[in-house]
Amino acid sequence: MKKFIITIDGPAASGKEKIAKYISRRWKLSHLDSGILYRRLAQIFLINKIDTKDINQIKKNLVKINKISFRNSKKIRKQNISKLASKIAIHNCVRNFVNKLQYNFVKNNNKKQGFVIDGRDIGSVVFKKANLKLYIEVNPEIRAKRRYKQLIDSGEKSIYRKILKDIKLRDKQDKLRKHSPLVIPKGAHLINNNGTFENTTKQITKLLEKI
């Protein structure tokens, strides 16, 4: 398989990361989860007690950040980090900062066979010329149940109804935000992830086998 870029877009808790990891392992591609970068920024702002309601403070502190870890961890998967990541992601300066990190990631890894990148504006904004674009569709109720189980399994207390409410609110915010709103990228293939993961991977495999 020649070097190429696969983008995976979709709403919060739709399974983008799990799908991206599967593609990464199965087709030996380098995986980049854009959500990790937003969470890392949120973590930095929390640790340094930055007033994220003040856009000038956000801009001032973005300039000071020289490096961000691309690694995932349980610490950045906590609800307070998730909520703050969602809030700062609406700002164009934050999105531009994260997008630059992603561009550099791909640019500086020339020896890689290809890349699978997931997020909420990857195929629509960040990598518009990707070789294959996927958009993951999952009902809010199913996403909430999966997210609830994930939090419980990690030892964090949670309430299903609250998670469902937060997910629906997140969907609304993502779709209505001024900068890089959540949309189905032009030319993207819709992947139904309401059922089993096996069914989801079958849909993806059929597309990849055609490349």
Coordinates of C-alpha atoms in Angstrom, one line a residue:
M1 CA 0.0 0.0 0.0
K2 CA 1.5 3.3 -1.0
K3 CA 2.0 6.2 1.4
F4 CA -1.3 8.1 1.9
I5 CA -3.5 9.8 4.5
I6 CA -6.8 8.5 5.9
T7 CA -8.9 11.0 7.9
I8 CA -11.6 9.9 10.4
D9 CA -14.1 12.6 11.4
G10 CA -17.2 12.3 13.6
P11 CA -18.9 13.5 16.8
A12 CA -17.6 13.1 20.3
A13 CA -17.4 9.5 21.6
S14 CA -18.2 8.0 18.2
G15 CA -15.3 5.6 18.3
K16 CA -12.9 7.4 16.1
E17 CA -9.8 6.6 18.2
K18 CA -10.6 2.9 18.4
I19 CA -11.2 2.7 14.6
A20 CA -8.0 4.7 13.9
K21 CA -6.0 2.4 16.1
Y22 CA -7.5 -0.6 14.3
I23 CA -6.5 0.8 10.9
S24 CA -3.1 1.8 12.2
R25 CA -2.4 -1.8 13.3
R26 CA -4.0 -3.6 10.4
W27 CA -2.4 -1.5 7.6
K28 CA 0.8 -0.4 9.5
L29 CA 0.0 3.4 9.4
S30 CA 1.1 6.0 11.9
H31 CA -1.8 7.1 14.0
L32 CA -2.5 10.7 15.2
D33 CA -5.4 11.5 17.5
S34 CA -6.0 15.3 17.3
G35 CA -8.2 15.1 20.4
I36 CA -5.1 14.3 22.5
L37 CA -3.6 17.6 21.5
Y38 CA -6.7 19.6 22.6
R39 CA -6.7 17.6 25.9
R40 CA -3.0 18.2 26.5
L41 CA -3.6 22.0 26.0
A42 CA -6.5 21.9 28.4
Q43 CA -4.4 20.0 30.9
I44 CA -1.6 22.7 30.6
F45 CA -4.1 25.5 31.1
L46 CA -5.6 23.8 34.2
I47 CA -2.2 23.2 35.7
N48 CA -1.1 26.8 35.1
K49 CA -4.5 28.1 36.2
I50 CA -5.0 30.0 33.0
D51 CA -8.2 32.0 32.7
T52 CA -9.6 30.3 29.5
K53 CA -12.5 32.8 29.4
D54 CA -9.9 35.4 28.5
I55 CA -8.9 34.9 24.8
N56 CA -5.8 37.1 25.3
Q57 CA -4.6 34.9 28.1
I58 CA -5.0 31.9 25.8
K59 CA -3.1 33.5 23.0
K60 CA -0.4 34.7 25.4
N61 CA 0.2 31.1 26.8
L62 CA 0.0 29.4 23.4
V63 CA 3.1 31.3 22.4
K64 CA 4.9 29.9 25.4
I65 CA 4.3 26.3 24.5
N66 CA 7.2 24.8 22.7
K67 CA 6.2 21.1 22.7
I68 CA 3.2 19.0 23.4
S69 CA 3.1 15.2 24.0
F70 CA 1.2 13.2 21.4
R71 CA 0.8 10.3 23.9
N72 CA -2.5 9.4 25.4
S73 CA -3.0 8.8 29.2
K74 CA -5.8 8.3 31.7
K75 CA -5.2 11.7 33.2
I76 CA -6.3 13.6 30.1
R77 CA -9.4 11.4 29.7
K78 CA -11.1 12.8 32.8
Q79 CA -14.3 14.7 32.5
N80 CA -12.9 18.1 33.6
I81 CA -10.2 17.8 30.9
S82 CA -12.8 16.8 28.3
K83 CA -15.0 19.7 29.0
L84 CA -12.2 22.3 29.0
A85 CA -10.8 20.9 25.8
S86 CA -14.2 21.4 24.2
K87 CA -14.4 25.0 25.4
I88 CA -11.0 26.0 24.1
A89 CA -11.5 24.2 20.8
I90 CA -14.0 26.8 19.7
H91 CA -11.2 29.4 19.4
N92 CA -9.5 29.9 16.0
C93 CA -6.1 30.5 17.6
V94 CA -6.3 27.2 19.4
R95 CA -7.4 25.3 16.3
N96 CA -4.6 26.9 14.2
F97 CA -2.1 25.9 16.9
V98 CA -3.2 22.3 16.9
N99 CA -3.5 22.1 13.2
K100 CA 0.1 23.3 12.8
L101 CA 1.2 20.5 15.2
Q102 CA -0.6 18.0 13.0
Y103 CA 0.8 19.4 9.7
N104 CA 4.3 19.1 11.2
F105 CA 3.7 15.6 12.5
V106 CA 3.0 14.4 8.9
K107 CA 5.7 16.6 7.4
N108 CA 8.4 15.4 9.7
N109 CA 7.6 11.7 9.4
N110 CA 8.5 11.2 5.8
K111 CA 9.7 7.7 6.3
K112 CA 6.2 6.6 7.4
Q113 CA 4.1 4.5 5.0
G114 CA 1.0 6.6 5.7
F115 CA -1.1 8.2 8.3
V116 CA -4.5 7.7 9.9
I117 CA -5.7 10.9 11.7
D118 CA -8.9 11.3 13.6
G119 CA -10.8 14.3 14.9
R120 CA -13.7 16.6 14.2
D121 CA -12.4 18.6 11.3
I122 CA -9.6 16.5 9.9
G123 CA -11.1 15.7 6.5
S124 CA -13.0 18.9 6.2
V125 CA -10.3 21.4 7.2
V126 CA -6.9 20.0 8.2
F127 CA -6.3 17.4 5.4
K128 CA -8.8 18.2 2.7
K129 CA -6.8 16.3 0.1
A130 CA -6.7 13.0 2.1
N131 CA -6.7 9.8 0.0
L132 CA -9.6 8.4 2.0
K133 CA -12.1 10.2 4.2
L134 CA -14.3 8.4 6.8
Y135 CA -17.1 9.9 8.8
I136 CA -18.3 7.9 11.8
E137 CA -22.0 7.9 12.6
V138 CA -23.4 6.7 16.0
N139 CA -26.6 7.5 17.8
P140 CA -26.1 9.8 20.9
E141 CA -27.6 7.2 23.3
I142 CA -25.1 4.5 22.2
R143 CA -22.2 7.0 22.5
A144 CA -23.3 7.9 26.0
K145 CA -23.5 4.2 27.1
R146 CA -20.0 3.5 25.7
R147 CA -18.6 6.6 27.3
Y148 CA -20.3 5.7 30.6
K149 CA -18.8 2.2 30.6
Q150 CA -15.3 3.7 29.7
L151 CA -15.4 6.0 32.7
I152 CA -16.7 3.4 35.1
D153 CA -14.0 0.9 33.9
S154 CA -11.4 3.6 34.5
G155 CA -12.6 4.1 38.1
E156 CA -14.2 7.5 37.6
K157 CA -17.7 8.0 38.9
S158 CA -20.3 9.0 36.3
I159 CA -24.0 9.3 35.6
Y160 CA -25.4 8.1 32.2
R161 CA -28.1 10.8 31.9
K162 CA -25.5 13.5 32.5
I163 CA -23.1 12.0 29.9
L164 CA -26.0 11.9 27.4
K165 CA -26.9 15.5 28.1
D166 CA -23.2 16.5 27.7
I167 CA -22.8 14.6 24.4
K168 CA -25.9 16.2 22.9
L169 CA -24.7 19.7 24.0
R170 CA -21.2 18.9 22.6
D171 CA -22.7 17.9 19.3
K172 CA -24.7 21.2 19.1
Q173 CA -21.6 23.2 20.0
D174 CA -19.4 21.4 17.5
K175 CA -21.9 21.8 14.7
L176 CA -22.6 25.5 15.4
R177 CA -19.1 26.8 16.3
K178 CA -17.8 29.6 14.1
H179 CA -14.4 28.0 13.3
S180 CA -14.1 24.5 11.7
P181 CA -17.6 23.3 12.6
L182 CA -18.3 19.5 12.6
V183 CA -19.5 18.5 9.1
I184 CA -19.4 15.5 6.9
P185 CA -16.3 16.2 4.8
K186 CA -16.7 16.4 1.0
G187 CA -16.1 13.0 -0.5
A188 CA -16.2 11.2 2.9
H189 CA -17.6 7.7 3.3
L190 CA -20.2 7.2 6.0
I191 CA -19.4 4.5 8.5
N192 CA -22.2 3.2 10.7
N193 CA -20.7 2.4 14.1
N194 CA -24.0 1.7 16.0
G195 CA -23.5 -2.1 15.9
T196 CA -20.5 -4.4 16.7
F197 CA -17.0 -3.3 16.1
E198 CA -16.7 -6.3 13.7
N199 CA -19.4 -4.9 11.5
T200 CA -17.7 -1.5 11.6
T201 CA -14.3 -2.9 10.5
K202 CA -16.0 -4.9 7.7
Q203 CA -17.3 -1.6 6.2
I204 CA -13.8 0.0 6.4
T205 CA -12.0 -3.1 5.1
K206 CA -14.1 -3.0 1.9
L207 CA -13.1 0.6 1.3
L208 CA -9.4 0.0 1.9
E209 CA -9.2 -3.0 -0.2
K210 CA -10.3 -0.9 -3.2
I211 CA -7.3 1.4 -2.8

